[in-house]
Coordinates of C-alpha atoms and ligand atoms in Angstrom, one line a residue:
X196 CA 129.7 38.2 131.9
X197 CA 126.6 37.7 129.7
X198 CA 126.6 36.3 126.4
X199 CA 126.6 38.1 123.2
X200 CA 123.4 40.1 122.8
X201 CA 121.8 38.6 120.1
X202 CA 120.3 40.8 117.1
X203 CA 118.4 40.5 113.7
X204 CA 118.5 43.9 112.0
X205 CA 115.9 43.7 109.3
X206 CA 116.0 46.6 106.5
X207 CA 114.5 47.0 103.0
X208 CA 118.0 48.4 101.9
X209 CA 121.4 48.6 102.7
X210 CA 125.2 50.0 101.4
X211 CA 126.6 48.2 99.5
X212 CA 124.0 46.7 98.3
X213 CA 121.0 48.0 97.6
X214 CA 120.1 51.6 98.2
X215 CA 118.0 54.7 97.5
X216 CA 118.6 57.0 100.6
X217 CA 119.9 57.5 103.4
X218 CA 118.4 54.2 105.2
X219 CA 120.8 52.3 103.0
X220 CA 123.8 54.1 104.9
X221 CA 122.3 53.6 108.0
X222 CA 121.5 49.8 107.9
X223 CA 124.8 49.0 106.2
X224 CA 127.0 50.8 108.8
X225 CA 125.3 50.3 112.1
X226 CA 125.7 46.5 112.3
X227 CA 129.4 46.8 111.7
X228 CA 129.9 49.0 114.7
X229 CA 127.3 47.1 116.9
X230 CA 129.6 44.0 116.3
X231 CA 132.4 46.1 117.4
X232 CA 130.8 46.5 120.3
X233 CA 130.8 42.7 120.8
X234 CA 127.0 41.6 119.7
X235 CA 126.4 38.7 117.6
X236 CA 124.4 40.6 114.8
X237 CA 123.4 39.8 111.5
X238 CA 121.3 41.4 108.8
X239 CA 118.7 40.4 106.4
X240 CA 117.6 41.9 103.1
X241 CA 115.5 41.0 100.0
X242 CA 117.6 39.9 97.2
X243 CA 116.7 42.5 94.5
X244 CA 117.1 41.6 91.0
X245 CA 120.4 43.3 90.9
X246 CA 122.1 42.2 93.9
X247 CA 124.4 40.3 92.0
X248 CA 124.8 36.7 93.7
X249 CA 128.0 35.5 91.8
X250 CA 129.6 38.8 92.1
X251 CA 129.4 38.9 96.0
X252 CA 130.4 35.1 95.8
X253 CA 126.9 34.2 97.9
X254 CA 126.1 31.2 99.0
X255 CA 122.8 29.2 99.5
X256 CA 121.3 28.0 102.8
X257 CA 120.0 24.4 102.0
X258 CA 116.5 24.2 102.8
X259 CA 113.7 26.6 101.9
X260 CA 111.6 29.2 104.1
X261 CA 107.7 28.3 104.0
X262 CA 105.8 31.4 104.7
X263 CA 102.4 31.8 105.9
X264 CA 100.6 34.3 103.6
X265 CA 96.9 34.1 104.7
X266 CA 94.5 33.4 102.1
X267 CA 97.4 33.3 99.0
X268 CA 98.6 30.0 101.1
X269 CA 102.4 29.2 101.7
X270 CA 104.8 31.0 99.7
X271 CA 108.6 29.9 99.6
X272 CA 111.9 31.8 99.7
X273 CA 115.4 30.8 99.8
X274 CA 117.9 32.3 101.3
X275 CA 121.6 33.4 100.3
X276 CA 124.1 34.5 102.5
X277 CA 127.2 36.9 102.7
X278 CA 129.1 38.7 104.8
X279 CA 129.2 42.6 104.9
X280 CA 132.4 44.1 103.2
X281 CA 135.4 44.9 105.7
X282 CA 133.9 42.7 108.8
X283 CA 132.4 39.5 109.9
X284 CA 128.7 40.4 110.1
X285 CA 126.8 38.0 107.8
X286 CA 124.3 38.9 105.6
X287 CA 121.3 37.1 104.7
X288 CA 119.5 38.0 101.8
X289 CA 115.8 36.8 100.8
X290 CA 114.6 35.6 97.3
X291 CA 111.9 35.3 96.0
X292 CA 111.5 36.3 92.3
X293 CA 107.8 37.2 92.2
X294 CA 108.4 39.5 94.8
X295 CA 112.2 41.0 94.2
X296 CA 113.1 39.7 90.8
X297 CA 112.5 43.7 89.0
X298 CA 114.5 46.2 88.9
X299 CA 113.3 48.7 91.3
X300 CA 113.6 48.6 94.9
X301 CA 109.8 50.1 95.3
X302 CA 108.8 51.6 92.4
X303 CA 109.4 52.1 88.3
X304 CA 109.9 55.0 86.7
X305 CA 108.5 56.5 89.2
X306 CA 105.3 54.6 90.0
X307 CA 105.5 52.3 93.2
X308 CA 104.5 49.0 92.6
X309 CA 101.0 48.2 93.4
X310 CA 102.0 45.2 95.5
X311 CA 104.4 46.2 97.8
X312 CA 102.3 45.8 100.9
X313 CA 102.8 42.1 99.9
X314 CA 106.2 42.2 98.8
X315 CA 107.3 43.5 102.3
X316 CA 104.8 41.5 104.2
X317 CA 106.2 38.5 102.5
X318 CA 109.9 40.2 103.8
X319 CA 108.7 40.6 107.2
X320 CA 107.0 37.3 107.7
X321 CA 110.3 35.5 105.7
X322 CA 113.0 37.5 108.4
X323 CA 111.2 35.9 111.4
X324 CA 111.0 32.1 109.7
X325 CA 114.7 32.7 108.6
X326 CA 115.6 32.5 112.5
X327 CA 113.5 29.1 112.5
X328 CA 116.0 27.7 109.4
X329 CA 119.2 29.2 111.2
X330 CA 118.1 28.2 114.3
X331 CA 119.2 31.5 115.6
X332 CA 117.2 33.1 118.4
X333 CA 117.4 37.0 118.9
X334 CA 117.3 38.9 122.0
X335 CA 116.1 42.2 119.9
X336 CA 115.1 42.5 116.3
X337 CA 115.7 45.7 114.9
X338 CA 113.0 46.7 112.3
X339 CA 113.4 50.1 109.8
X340 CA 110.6 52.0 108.6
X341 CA 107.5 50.7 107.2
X342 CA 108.8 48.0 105.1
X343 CA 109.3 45.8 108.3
X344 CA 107.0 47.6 110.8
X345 CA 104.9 44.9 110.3
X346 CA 107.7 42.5 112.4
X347 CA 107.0 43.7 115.7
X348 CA 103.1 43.0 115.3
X349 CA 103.7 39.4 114.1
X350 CA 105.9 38.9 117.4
X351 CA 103.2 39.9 119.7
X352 CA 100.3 38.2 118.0
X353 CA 101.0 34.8 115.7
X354 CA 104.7 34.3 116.6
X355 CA 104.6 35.0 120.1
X356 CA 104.9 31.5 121.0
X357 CA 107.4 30.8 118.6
X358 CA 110.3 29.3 119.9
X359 CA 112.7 31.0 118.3
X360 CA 111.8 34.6 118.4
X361 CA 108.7 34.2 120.3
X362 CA 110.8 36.0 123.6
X363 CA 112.9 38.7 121.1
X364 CA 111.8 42.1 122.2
X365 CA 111.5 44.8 119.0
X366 CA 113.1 47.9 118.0
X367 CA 111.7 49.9 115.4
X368 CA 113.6 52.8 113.8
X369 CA 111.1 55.8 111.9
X370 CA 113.5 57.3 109.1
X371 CA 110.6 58.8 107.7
X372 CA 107.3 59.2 108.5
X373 CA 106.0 60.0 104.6
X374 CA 106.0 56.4 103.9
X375 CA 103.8 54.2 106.1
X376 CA 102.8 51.1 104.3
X377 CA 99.0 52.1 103.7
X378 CA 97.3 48.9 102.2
X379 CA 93.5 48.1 101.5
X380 CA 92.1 46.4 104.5
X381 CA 91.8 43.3 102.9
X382 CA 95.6 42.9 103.6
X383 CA 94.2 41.2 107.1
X384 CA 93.9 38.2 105.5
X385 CA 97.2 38.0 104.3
X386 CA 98.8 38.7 107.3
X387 CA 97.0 35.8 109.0
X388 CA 96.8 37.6 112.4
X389 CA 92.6 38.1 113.1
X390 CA 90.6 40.8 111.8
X391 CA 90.6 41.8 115.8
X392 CA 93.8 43.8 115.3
X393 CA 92.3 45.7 112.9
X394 CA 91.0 48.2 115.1
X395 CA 91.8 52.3 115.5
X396 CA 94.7 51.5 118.4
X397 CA 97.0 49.0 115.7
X398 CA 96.4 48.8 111.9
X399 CA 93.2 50.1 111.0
X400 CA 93.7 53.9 110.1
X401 CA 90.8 55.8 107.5
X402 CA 88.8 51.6 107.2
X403 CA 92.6 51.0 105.6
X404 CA 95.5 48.9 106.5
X405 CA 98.6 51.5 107.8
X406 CA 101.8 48.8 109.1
X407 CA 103.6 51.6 110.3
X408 CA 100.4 52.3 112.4
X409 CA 101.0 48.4 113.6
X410 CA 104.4 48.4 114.6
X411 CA 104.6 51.3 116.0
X412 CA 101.8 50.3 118.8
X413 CA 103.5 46.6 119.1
X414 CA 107.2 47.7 118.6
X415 CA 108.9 47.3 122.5
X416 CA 110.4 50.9 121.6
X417 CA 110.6 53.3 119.2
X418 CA 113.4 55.3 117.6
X419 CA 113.8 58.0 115.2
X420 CA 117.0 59.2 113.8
X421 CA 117.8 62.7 115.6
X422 CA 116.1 64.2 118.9
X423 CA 114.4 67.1 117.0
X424 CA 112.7 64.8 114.5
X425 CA 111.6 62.3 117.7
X426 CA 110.2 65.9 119.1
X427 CA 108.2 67.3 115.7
X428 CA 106.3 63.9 114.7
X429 CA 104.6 64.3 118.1
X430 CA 103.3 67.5 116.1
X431 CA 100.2 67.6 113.8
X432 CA 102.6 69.6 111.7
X433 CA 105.4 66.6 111.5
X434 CA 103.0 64.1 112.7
X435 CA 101.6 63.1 109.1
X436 CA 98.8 61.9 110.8
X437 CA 100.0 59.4 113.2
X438 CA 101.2 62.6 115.7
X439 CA 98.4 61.6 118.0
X440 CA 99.9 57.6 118.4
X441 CA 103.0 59.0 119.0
X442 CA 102.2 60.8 121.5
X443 CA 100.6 58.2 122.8
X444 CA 104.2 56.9 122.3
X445 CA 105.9 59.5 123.7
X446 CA 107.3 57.0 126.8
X447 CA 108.7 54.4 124.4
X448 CA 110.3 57.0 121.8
X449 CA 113.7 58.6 121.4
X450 CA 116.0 59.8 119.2
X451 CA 119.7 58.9 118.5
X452 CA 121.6 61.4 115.5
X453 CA 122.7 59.1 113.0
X454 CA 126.6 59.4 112.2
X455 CA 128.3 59.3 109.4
X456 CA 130.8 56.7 107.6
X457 CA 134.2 58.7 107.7
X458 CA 135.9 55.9 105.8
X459 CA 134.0 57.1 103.0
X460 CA 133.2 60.7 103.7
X461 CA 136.7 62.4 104.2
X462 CA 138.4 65.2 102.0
X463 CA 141.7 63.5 103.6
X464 CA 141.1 60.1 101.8
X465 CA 138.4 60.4 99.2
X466 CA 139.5 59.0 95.9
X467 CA 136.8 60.4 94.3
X468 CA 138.4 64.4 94.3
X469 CA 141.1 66.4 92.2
X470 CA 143.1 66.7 95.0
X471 CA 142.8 66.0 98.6
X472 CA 143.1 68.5 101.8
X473 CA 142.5 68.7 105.4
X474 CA 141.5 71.3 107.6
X475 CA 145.5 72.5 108.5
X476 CA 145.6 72.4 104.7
X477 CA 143.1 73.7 102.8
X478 CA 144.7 74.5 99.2
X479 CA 143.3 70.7 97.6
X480 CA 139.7 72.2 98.1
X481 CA 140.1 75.0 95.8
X482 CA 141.4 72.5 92.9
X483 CA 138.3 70.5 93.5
X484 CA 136.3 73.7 93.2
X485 CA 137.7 74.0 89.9
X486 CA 137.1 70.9 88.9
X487 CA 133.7 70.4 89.4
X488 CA 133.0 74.0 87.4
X489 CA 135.0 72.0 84.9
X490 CA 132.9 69.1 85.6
X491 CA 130.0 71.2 85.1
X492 CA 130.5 73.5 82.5
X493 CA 130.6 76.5 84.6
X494 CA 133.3 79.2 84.3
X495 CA 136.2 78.8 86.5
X496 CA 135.9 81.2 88.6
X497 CA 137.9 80.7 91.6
X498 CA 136.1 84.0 93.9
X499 CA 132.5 83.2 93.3
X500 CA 130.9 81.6 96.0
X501 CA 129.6 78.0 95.1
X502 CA 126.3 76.6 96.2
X503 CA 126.1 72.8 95.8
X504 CA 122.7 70.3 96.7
X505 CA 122.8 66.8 96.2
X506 CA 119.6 65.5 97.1
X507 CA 115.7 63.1 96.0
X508 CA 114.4 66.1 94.3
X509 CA 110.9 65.6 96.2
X510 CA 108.5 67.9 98.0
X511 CA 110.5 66.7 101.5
X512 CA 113.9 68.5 100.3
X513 CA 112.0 71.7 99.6
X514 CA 112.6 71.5 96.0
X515 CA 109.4 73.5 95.2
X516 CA 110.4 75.7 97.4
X517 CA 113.8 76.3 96.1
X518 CA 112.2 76.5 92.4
X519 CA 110.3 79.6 93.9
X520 CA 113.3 81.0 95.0
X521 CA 116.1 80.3 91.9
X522 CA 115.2 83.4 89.9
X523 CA 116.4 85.4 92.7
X524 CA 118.9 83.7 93.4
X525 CA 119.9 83.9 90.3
X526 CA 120.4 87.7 90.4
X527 CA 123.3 87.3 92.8
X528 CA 126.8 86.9 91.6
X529 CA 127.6 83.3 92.4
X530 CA 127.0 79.7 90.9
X531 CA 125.1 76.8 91.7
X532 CA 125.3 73.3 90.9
X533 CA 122.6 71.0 91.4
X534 CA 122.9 66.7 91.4
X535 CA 119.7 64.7 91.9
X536 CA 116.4 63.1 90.4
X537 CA 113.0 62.8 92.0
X538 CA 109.5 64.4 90.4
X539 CA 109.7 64.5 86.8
X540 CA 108.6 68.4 86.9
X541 CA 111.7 69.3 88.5
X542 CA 113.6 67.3 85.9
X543 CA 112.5 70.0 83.7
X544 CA 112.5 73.2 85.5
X545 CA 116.4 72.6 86.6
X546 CA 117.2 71.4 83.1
X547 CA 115.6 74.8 81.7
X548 CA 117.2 77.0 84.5
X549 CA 120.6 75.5 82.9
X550 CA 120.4 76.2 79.8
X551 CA 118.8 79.7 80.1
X552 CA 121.9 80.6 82.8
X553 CA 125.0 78.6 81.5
X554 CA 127.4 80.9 83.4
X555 CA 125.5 80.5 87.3
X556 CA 123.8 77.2 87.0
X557 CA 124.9 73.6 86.3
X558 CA 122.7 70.2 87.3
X559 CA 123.0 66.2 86.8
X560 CA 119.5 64.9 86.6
X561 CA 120.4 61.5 87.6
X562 CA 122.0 59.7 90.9
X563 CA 125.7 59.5 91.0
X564 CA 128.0 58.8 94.1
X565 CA 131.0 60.5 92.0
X566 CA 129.3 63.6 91.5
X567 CA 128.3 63.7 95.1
X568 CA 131.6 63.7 96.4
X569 CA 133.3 66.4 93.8
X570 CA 130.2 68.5 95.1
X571 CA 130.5 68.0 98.8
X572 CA 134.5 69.2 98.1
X573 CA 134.3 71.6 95.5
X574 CA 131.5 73.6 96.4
X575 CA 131.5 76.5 99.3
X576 CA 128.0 76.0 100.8
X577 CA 125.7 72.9 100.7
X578 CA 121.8 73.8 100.5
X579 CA 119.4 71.4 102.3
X580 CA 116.0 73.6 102.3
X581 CA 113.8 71.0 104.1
X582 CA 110.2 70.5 104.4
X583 CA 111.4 67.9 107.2
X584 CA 114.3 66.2 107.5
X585 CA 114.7 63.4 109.9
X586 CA 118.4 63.2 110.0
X587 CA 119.8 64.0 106.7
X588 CA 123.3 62.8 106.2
X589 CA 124.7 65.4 103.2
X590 CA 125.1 68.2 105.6
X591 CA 127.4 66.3 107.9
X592 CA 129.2 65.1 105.2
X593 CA 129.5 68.5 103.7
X594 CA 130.7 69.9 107.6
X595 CA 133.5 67.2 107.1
X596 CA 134.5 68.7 103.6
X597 CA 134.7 72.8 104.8
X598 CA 131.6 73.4 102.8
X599 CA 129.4 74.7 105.2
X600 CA 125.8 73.8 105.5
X601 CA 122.7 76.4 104.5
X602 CA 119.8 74.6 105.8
X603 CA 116.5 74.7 107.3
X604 CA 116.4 75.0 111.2
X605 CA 114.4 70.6 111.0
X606 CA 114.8 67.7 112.7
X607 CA 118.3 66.4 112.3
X608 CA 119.4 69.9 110.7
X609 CA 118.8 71.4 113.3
X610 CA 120.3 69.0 115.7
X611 CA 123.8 68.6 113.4
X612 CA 124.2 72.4 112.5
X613 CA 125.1 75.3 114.5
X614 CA 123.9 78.7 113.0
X615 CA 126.7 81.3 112.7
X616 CA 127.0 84.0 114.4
X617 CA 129.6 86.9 113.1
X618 CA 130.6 88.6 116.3
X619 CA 132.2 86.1 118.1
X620 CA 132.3 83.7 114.9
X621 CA 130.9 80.8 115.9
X622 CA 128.8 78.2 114.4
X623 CA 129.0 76.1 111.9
X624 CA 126.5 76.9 108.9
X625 CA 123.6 78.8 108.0
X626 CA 120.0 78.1 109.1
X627 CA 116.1 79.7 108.3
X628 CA 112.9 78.9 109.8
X629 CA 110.1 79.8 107.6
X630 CA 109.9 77.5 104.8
X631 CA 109.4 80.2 102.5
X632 CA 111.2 81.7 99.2
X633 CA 112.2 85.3 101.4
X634 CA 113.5 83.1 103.9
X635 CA 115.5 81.0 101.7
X636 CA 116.1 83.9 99.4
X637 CA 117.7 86.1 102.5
X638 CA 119.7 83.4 104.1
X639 CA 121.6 82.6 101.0
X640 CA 121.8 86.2 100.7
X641 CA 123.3 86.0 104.1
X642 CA 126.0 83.5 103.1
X643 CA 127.4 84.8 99.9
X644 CA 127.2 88.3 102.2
X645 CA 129.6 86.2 104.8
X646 CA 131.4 85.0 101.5
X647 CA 132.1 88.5 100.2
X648 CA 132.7 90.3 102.8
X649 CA 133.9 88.5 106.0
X650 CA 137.0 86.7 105.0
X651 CA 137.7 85.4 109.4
X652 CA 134.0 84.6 109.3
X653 CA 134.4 82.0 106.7
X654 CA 137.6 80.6 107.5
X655 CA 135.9 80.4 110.9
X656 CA 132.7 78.6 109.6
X657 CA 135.1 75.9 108.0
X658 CA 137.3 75.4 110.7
X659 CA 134.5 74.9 113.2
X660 CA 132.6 72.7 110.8
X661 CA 135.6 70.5 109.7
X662 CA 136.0 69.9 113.7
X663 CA 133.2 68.7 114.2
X664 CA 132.6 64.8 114.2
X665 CA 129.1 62.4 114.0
X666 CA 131.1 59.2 114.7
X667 CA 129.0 55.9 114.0
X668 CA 131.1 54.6 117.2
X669 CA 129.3 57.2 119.4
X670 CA 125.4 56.4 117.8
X671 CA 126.3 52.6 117.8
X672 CA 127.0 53.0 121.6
X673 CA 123.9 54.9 122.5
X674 CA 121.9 52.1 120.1
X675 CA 123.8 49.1 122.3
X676 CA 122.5 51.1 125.3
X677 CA 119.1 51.2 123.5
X678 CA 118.7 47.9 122.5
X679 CA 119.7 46.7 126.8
X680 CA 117.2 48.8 127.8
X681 CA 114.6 47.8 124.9
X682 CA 115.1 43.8 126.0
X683 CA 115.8 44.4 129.6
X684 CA 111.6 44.3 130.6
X685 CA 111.5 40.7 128.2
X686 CA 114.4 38.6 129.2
X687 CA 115.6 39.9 132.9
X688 CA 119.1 41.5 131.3
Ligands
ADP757 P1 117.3 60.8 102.3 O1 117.6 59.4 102.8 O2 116.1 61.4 102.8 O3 117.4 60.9 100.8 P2 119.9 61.6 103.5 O4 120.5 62.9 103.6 O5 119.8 60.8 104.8 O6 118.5 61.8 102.8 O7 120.7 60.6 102.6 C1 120.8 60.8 101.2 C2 121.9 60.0 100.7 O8 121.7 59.7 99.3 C3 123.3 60.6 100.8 O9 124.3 59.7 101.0 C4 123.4 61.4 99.5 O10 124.7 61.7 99.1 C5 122.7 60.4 98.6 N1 122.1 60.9 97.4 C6 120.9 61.5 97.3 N2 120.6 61.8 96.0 C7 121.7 61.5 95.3 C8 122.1 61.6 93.9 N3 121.3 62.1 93.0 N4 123.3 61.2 93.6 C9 124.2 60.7 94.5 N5 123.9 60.6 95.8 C10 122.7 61.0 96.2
GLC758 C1 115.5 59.0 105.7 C2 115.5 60.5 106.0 C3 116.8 61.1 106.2 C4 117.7 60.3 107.1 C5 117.8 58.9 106.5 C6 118.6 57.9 107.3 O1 115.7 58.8 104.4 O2 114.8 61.2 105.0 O3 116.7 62.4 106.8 O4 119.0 60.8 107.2 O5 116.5 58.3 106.5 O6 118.2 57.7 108.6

């Protein structure tokens, strides 16, 4: 039998904590399940300002980590450790207060912080010397986004000898293109690696620095969080500019659906609701309905179709797009309740929209995981109008809760919902193409159509979606089989 596969999953966020999307819920769950499935993993994070070391009884490794930074010298971390809620995986968490001591993960009232190429370099440079002070030697690290792109470049160029991770093979998962680490050039010398891999193949991109650009060349494989999204970045339309590497990609690249934490996402169990309900018994849902128009302000009327959206309220979710849309909307007879915070223009436009429609239109400019829930239950459609969307978790979670999805036919929504179709009523939600108001406009209209007037339609839509199931156990298997076939090449597995 072989040994343990050994991993490092390396992530700028994670549940419980630290989080701003749906990354956090990704790198918080996954290394659960992958011990599960019998590997020795562990996970490392920076330790934000607000991660509260007393509160989550941490404790410190002696020693200290030196880290090369180039021209700015040696900097110095120490490291805390923990152990993920409910299982065994420890938890290692970075500190270095220059770096993480504020209160924002990567920005401040909405302005990212100038040095975050270092903050994350610094990250990615500490996660590899933490295997040195642990003397713990991976078979795979597993790197997220741009934060730690930067990992798999450091393993085939300065640490590649190293005798601790020098032989770990790299996995790095793209949960959203948008954000790829672009820093001015002079970064090079902080990184410590030779101007040589500044060049148009690795991390050069318009005379700048792009680390996603980096890893994604050096990473042993690539990931991305559904098959449609693996498919569209290979696009100049999903591509944001780096379509053409991976393409160049395409034979290290897949795509695995993220799945979704049913301990914490079910109408069955959630603590959070007025009342619970299953799919044999459906009569808690419409006492959640009427406590979130309570919740909200909104009359309680039990036979008006609901639209919820929970979401960043950014140019990604469609939000301008849905703007465009909201005064016709607004002409139809239901209600809509809106939870999320994002661009400050939005802020406005949905806080106006409320008060000039108190009867149809409720928001929460803020983030709240309370609200979130009550909306997922009590509402009878969940809107995601996506620009892209490389997974997107809310509409599985809202298939769970018999609140079936309206979505745009992108990436993960695509892949997770199953348009409906009213003569042999199956499917599971509502999907449009065209990223357009009409589009958006006419496939709401669609819904509170379905709503109205096809009573078996709708019971159909939430019985199919209520069946349906994203288990973690399933995408932690096909990521096990990933990870074997990602180190297989490096250490003869
Ligand atoms: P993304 O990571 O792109 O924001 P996902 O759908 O993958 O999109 O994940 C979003 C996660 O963040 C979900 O768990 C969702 O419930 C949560 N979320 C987003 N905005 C808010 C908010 N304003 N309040 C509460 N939860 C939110
Ligand atoms: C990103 C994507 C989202 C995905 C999440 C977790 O934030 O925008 O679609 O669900 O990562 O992978």
């Amino acid at each position: 039998m072989n040994p343990p596969l050994k991993v490092l999953i390396a992530a700028s966020e994670a549940v419980p904590f630290a989080k701003t999307g749906g990354l956090a819920d990704v790198a918080g769950v996954l290394p659960r399940h992958l011990a599960q499935l019998g590997c020795d993993v562990r996970l490392v994070l920076p330790r934000y300002y607000r991660i509260d070391k007393a509160k989550l009884s941490l404790t410190r490794l002696p020693g200290v980590l030196s880290v090369f930074m180039g021209v700015l010298g040696n900097q110095y971390g120490a490291v805390y450790e923990g152990r993920m809620p409910g299982c065994d995986v420890p938890v290692y968490f970075i500190e270095h207060e220059g770096y993480f001591g504020r209160d924002g993960l990567y920005e401040v009232n909405g302005e990212a912080y100038a040095d975050n190429d270092l903050r994350f370099t610094f990250f990615s440079k500490a996660c590899l010397e933490l295997c040195r002070l642990l003397d713990f030697s991976p078979d795979l690290i597993h790197v997220h986004d741009w934060h730690t792109a930067v990992i798999p470049v450091l393993l085939n160029t300065v640490y590649s000898r190293d005798p601790h991770v020098g032989r770990a093979a790299s996995l790095l998962t793209v949960h959203n293109l948008q954000h790829q680490g672009w820093a001015f050039k002079g970064l090079m010398d902080v990184l410590g690696i030779g101007w040589k891999h500044f060049n148009y193949l690795e991390l050069e991109m318009n005379d700048q620095v792009n680390l996603l650009k980096g890893g994604l060349y050096h990473a042993t494989r690539i990931c991305t969080v559904s098959e449609g999204y693996a498919r569209e970045i290979q696009t100049p339309e999903y591509g944001e500019g780096l379509d053409g590497v991976l393409r160049d990609c395409a034979w290290k690249l897949s795509g695995i659906l993220n799945g979704v934490d049913y301990s914490e996402w079910n109408p069955e169990t959630d603590p959070h609701l007025a009342a619970n309900y299953s799919a044999a018994d459906l009569r808690g849902k419409a006492r959640c309905k009427k406590d979130l128009q309570k919740l909200f302000g909104l009359p309680a009327r039990p036979k008006v179709p609901l639209i919820g959206l929970v979401s960043r309220l950014v140019k990604q979710k469609g939000i301008d797009v849905l703007a465009a849309a909201m005064p016709r909307i607004l002409s139809l007879d239901l209600q809509f309740v809106l939870v999320g915070n994002g661009e400050p223009w939005s802020h406005f436009y949905f806080g106006d929209i409320a008060i000039a429609h108190p009867q149809k239109f409720a928001c929460f400019i803020g983030y709240d995981d309370v609200r979130a829930h009550k909306v997922e239950a009590g509402a009878d459609f969940f809107l995601m109008p996506s620009r892209f969307e490389p997974c997107g978790l809310n509409q599985m979670y809202s298939l769970r809760y018999g609140t079936p999805p309206i979505v745009r036919a992108t990436g993960g929504l695509d892949d997770s919902v199953e348009n409906f179709e009213p003569a042999t009523r199956r499917g599971t939600g509502f999907k449009f193409g065209d990223l357009t108001p009409g589009a958006l406009f006419d496939t709401i209209g669609w819904a509170v159509h379905t709503y109205y007037n096809d009573p078996k339609g709708m019971a159909a839509l939430i019985q199919n979606g209520m069946a349906q199931r994203f288990s973690w156990e399933e995408a932690a298997r096909r990521y096990l089989e990933l990870y074997l076939r990602t180190v297989a090449p490096r250490v003869g597995w």
